[in-house]
mmCIF file of C-alpha atoms in Angstrom:
data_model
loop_
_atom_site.group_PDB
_atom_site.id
_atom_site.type_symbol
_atom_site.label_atom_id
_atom_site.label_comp_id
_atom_site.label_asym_id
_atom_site.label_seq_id
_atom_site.Cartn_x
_atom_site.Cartn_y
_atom_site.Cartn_z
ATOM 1 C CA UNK A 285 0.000 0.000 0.000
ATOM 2 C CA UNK A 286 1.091 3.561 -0.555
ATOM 3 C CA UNK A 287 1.595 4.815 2.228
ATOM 4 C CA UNK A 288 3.921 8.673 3.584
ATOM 5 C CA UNK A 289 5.388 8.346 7.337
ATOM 6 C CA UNK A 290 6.309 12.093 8.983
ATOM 7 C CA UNK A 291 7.670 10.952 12.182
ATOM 8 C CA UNK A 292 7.897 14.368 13.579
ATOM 9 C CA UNK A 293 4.830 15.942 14.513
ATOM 10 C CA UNK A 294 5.897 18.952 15.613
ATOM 11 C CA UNK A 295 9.537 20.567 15.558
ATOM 12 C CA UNK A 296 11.283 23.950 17.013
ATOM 13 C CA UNK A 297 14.118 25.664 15.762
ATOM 14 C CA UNK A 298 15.783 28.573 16.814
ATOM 15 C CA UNK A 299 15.677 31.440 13.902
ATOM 16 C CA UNK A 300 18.927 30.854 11.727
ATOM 17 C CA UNK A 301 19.149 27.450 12.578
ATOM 18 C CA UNK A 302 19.253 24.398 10.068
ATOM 19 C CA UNK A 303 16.401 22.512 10.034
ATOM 20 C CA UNK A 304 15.503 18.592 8.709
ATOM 21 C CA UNK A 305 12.316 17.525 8.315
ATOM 22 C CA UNK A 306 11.864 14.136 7.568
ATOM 23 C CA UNK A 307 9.814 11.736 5.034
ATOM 24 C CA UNK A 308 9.624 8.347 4.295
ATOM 25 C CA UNK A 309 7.477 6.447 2.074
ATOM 26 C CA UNK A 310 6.313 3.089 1.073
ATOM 27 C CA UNK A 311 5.304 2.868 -3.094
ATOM 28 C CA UNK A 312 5.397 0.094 -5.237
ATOM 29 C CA UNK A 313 7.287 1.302 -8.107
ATOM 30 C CA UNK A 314 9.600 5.026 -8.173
ATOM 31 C CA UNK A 315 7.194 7.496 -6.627
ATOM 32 C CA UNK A 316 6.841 10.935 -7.453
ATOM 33 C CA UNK A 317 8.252 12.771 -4.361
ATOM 34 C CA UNK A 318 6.644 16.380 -3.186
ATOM 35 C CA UNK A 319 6.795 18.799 -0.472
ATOM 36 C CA UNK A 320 4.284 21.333 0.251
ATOM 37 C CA UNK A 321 3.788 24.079 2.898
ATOM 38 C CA UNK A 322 0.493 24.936 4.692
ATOM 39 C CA UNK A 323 0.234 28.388 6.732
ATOM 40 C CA UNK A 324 -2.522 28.425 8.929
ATOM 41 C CA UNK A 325 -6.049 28.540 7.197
ATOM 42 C CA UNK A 326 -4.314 28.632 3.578
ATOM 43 C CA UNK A 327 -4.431 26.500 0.759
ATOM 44 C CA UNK A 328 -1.174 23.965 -0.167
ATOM 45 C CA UNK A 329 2.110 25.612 -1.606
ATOM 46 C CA UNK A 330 4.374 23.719 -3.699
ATOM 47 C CA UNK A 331 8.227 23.892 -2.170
ATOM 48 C CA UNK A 332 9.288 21.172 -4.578
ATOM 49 C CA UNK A 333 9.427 17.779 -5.851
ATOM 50 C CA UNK A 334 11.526 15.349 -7.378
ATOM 51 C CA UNK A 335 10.625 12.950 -10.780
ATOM 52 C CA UNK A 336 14.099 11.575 -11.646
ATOM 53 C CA UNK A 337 17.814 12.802 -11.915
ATOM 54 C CA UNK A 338 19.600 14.594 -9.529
ATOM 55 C CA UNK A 339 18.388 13.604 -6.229
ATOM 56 C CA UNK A 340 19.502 16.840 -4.646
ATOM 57 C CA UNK A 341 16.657 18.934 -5.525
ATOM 58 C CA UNK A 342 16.305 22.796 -5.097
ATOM 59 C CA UNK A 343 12.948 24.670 -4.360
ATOM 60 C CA UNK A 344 11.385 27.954 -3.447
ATOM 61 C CA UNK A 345 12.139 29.923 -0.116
ATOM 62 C CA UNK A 346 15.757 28.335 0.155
ATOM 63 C CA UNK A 347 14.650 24.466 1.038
ATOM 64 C CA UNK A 348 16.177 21.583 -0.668
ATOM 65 C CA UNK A 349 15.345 17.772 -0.147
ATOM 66 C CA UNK A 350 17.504 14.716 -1.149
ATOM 67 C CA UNK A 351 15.751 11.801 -2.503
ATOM 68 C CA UNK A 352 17.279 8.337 -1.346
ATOM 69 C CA UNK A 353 16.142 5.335 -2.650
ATOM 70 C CA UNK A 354 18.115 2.626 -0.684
ATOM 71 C CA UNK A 355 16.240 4.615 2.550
ATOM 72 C CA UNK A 356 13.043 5.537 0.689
ATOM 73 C CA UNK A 357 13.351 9.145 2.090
ATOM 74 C CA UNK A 358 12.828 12.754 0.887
ATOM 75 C CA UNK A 359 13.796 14.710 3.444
ATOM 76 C CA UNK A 360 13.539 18.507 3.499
ATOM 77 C CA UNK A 361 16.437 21.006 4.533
ATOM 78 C CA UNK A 362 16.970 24.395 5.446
ATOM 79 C CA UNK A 363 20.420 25.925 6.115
ATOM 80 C CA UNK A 364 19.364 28.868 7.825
ATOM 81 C CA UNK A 365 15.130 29.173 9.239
ATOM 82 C CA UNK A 366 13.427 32.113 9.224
ATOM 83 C CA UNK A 367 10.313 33.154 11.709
ATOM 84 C CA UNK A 368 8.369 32.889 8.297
ATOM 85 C CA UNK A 369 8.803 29.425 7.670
ATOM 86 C CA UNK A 370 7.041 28.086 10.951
ATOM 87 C CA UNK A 371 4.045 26.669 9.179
ATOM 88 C CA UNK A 372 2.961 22.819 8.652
ATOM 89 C CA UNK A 373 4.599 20.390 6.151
ATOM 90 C CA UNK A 374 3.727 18.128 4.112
ATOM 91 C CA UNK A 375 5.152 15.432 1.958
ATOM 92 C CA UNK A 376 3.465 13.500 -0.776
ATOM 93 C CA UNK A 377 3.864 10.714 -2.795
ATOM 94 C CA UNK A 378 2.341 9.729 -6.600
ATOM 95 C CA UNK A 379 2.645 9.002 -9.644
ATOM 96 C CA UNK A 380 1.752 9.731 -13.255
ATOM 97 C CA UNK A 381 -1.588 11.118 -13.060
ATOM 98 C CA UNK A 382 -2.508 9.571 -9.708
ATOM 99 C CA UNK A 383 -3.388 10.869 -6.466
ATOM 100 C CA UNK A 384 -1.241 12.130 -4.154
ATOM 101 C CA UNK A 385 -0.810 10.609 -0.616
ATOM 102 C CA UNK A 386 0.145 12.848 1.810
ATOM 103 C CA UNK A 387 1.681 12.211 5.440
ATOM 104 C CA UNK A 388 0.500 13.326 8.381
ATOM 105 C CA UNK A 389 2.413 16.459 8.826
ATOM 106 C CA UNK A 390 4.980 17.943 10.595
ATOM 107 C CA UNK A 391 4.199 21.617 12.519
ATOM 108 C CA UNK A 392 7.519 23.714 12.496
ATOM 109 C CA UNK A 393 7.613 26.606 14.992
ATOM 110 C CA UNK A 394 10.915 28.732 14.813
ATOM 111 C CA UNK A 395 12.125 30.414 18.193
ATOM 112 C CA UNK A 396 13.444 33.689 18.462
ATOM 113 C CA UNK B 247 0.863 33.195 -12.639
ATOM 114 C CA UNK B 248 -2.283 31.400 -13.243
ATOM 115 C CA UNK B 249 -3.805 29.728 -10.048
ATOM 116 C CA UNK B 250 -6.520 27.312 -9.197
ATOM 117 C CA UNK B 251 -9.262 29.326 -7.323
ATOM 118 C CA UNK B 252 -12.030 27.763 -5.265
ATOM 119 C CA UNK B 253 -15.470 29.464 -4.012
ATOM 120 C CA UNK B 254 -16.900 30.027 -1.255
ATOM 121 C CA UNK B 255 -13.821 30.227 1.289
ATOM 122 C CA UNK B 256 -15.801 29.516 4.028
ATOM 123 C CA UNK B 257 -19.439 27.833 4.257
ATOM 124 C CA UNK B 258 -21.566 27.102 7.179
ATOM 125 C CA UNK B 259 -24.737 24.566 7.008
ATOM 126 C CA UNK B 260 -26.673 22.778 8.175
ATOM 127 C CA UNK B 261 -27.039 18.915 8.893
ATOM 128 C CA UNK B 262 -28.861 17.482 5.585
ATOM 129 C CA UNK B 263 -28.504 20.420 3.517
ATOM 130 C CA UNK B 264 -26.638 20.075 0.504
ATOM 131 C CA UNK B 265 -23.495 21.972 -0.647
ATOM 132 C CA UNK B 266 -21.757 22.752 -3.879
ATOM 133 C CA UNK B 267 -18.127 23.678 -3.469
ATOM 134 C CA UNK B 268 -17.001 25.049 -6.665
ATOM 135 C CA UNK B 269 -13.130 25.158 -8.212
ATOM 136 C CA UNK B 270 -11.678 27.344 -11.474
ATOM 137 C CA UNK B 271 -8.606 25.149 -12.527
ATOM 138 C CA UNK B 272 -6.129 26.501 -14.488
ATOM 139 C CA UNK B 273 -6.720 26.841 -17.818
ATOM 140 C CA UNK B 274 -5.480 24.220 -19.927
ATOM 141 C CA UNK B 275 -5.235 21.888 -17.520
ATOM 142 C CA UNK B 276 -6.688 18.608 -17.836
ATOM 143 C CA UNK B 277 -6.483 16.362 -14.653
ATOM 144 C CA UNK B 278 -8.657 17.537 -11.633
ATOM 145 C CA UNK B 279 -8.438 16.558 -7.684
ATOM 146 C CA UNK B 280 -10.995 17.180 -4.939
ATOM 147 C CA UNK B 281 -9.201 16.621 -1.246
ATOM 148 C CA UNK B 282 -9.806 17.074 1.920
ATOM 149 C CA UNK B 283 -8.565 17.473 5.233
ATOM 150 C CA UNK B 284 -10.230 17.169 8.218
ATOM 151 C CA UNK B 285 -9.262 19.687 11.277
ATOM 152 C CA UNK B 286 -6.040 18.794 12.516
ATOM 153 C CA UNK B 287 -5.415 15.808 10.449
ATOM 154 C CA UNK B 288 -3.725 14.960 7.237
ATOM 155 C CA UNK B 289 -5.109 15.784 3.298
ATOM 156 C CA UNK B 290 -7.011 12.697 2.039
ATOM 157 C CA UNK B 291 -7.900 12.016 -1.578
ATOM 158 C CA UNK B 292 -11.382 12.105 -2.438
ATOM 159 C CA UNK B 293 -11.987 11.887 -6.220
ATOM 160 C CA UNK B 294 -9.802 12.347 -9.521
ATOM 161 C CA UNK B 295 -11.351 13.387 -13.112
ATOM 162 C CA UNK B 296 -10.342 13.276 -16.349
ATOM 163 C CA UNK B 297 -12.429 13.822 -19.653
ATOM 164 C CA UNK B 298 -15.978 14.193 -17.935
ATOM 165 C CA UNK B 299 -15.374 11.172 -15.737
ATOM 166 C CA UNK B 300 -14.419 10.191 -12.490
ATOM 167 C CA UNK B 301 -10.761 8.626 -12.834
ATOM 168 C CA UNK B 302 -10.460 7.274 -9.639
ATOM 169 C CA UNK B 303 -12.401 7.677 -6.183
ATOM 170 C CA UNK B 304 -11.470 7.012 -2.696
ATOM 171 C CA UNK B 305 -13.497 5.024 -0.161
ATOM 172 C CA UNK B 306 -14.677 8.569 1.363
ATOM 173 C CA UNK B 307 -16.300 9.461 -1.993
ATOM 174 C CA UNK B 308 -19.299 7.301 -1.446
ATOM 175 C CA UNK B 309 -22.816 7.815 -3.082
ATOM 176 C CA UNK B 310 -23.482 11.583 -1.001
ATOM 177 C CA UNK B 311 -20.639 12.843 -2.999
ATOM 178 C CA UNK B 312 -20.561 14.059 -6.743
ATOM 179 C CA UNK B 313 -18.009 16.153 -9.199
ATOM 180 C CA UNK B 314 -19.350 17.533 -12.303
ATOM 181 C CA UNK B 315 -17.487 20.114 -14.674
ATOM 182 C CA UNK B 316 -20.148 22.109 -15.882
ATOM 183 C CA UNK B 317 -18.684 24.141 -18.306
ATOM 184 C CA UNK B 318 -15.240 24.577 -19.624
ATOM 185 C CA UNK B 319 -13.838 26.497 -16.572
ATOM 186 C CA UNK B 320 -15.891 25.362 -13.342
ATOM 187 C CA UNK B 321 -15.019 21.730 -11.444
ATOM 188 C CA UNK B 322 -17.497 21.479 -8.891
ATOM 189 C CA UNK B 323 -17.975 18.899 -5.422
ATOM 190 C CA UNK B 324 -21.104 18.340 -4.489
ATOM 191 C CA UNK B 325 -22.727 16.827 -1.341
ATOM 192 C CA UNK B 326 -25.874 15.767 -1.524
ATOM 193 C CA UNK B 327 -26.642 15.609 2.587
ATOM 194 C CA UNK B 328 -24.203 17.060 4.775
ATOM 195 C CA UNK B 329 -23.265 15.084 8.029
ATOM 196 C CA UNK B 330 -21.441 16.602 10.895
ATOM 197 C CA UNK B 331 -18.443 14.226 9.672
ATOM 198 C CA UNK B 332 -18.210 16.078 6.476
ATOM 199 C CA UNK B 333 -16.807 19.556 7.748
ATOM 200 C CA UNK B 334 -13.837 19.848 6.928
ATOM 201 C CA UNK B 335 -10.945 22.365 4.350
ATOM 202 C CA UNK B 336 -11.533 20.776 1.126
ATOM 203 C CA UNK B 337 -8.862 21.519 -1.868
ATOM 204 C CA UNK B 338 -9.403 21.241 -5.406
ATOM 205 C CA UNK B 339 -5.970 20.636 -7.521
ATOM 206 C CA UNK B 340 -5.520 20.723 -11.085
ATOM 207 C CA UNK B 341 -2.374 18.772 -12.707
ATOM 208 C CA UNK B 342 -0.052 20.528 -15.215
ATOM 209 C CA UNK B 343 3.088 19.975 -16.292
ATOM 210 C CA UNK B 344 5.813 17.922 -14.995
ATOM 211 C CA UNK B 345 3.084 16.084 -12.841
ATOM 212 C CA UNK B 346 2.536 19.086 -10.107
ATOM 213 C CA UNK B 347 -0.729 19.409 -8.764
ATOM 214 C CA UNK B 348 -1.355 22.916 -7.825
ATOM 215 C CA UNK B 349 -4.245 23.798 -5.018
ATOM 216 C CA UNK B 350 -6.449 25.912 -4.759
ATOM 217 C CA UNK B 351 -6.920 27.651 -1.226
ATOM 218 C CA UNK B 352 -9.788 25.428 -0.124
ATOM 219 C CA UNK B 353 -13.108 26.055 1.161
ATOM 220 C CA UNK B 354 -13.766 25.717 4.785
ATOM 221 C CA UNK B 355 -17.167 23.675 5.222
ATOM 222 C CA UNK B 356 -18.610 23.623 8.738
ATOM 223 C CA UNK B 357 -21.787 21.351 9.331
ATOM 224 C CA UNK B 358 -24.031 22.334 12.173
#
């Protein structure tokens, strides 16, 4: 079954520290990886997402995520947070023209 | 940058009432989504349509629930009679290129 584990539900940082967010996911052939962002009561931004290729992918605001397939992660980095990235994120798994299945979650708040 | 829109933002009901959520896409696109997520929990899959018809529907989609695109522009959910169970943020998603599904900003349903 298809299936996205977020093990963290919720995670502080301390503005201008580096942040990992983690993702792992279960698919029975090579998923389409995706993270999105969530600010309270708004829609679903796209931060990225990874088809095939480099598995070092680049995406908006400054976050990056590294597919790897022996660990069947896709987990999101930051080098440096900012108080306006404490929002809730989400990673997602598909395919060609299928649904997405998204994990639970994981609520960043960033500390002054 | 063209975006999926969605109307009402918020909508309050009541129990057995019906309710028609109702999504622009973006233009061109081709491949439509209805999600949901319930308060405080992750976005589920409801329903996927291609070419007038349902692609593929999740076990939450049962017989209450309906999508229609009525004209070329409008992608619509309907439920037929609301139950307390149904409020929820529900996101429509179009699919364009590189298989990214963009969202819209969701309508807030709340069943009283």
């Amino acid at each position: 079954a298809q299936s996205v584990t977020q093990p963290d539900i919720h995670i502080t940082v301390s503005e201008g520290a580096s942040l990992e967010l983690r993702c792992n996911y279960s698919y029975g052939a090579t998923p389409y990886l995706f993270w999105y962002v969530q600010s309270p009561g708004q829609g679903l931004q796209l931060l990225l997402k990874y088809f095939s290729g480099d598995t070092l992918v680049q995406g908006i605001k400054g976050f990056e995520a590294e597919f790897k397939r022996s660990q069947s992660s896709f987990n999101l980095r930051k080098p440096s947070v900012h108080w306006s990235d404490a929002a809730e994120y989400f990673c997602a798994v598909g395919a060609s023209f299928q649904k997405l299945v998204f994990g639970t979650g994981t609520r960043l708040l960033v500390s002054p | 940058e063209p975006e999926v829109t969605q109307t009402p933002s918020h909508q309050v009901t009541q129990m057995g009432q019906e309710v028609i959520l109702r999504c622009v896409p973006i233009s061109n696109h081709l491949y439509f989504y209805w999600y949901r997520q319930i308060l405080g929990q992750k976005v589920e899959f409801l329903v996927s349509f291609y070419n007038n018809e349902i692609s593929e529907k999740s076990e939450i989609f049962d017989d209450q629930f309906s999508v229609e695109r009525p004209d070329g522009s409008n992608f619509t959910l309907k439920i037929r009679s609301t139950k307390l169970e149904d409020s929820a943020m529900y996101f429509c998603a179009s699919l364009g290129s590189q298989e990214t599904q963009y969202f819209g900003p969701g309508t807030r349903l709340l069943v009283l």
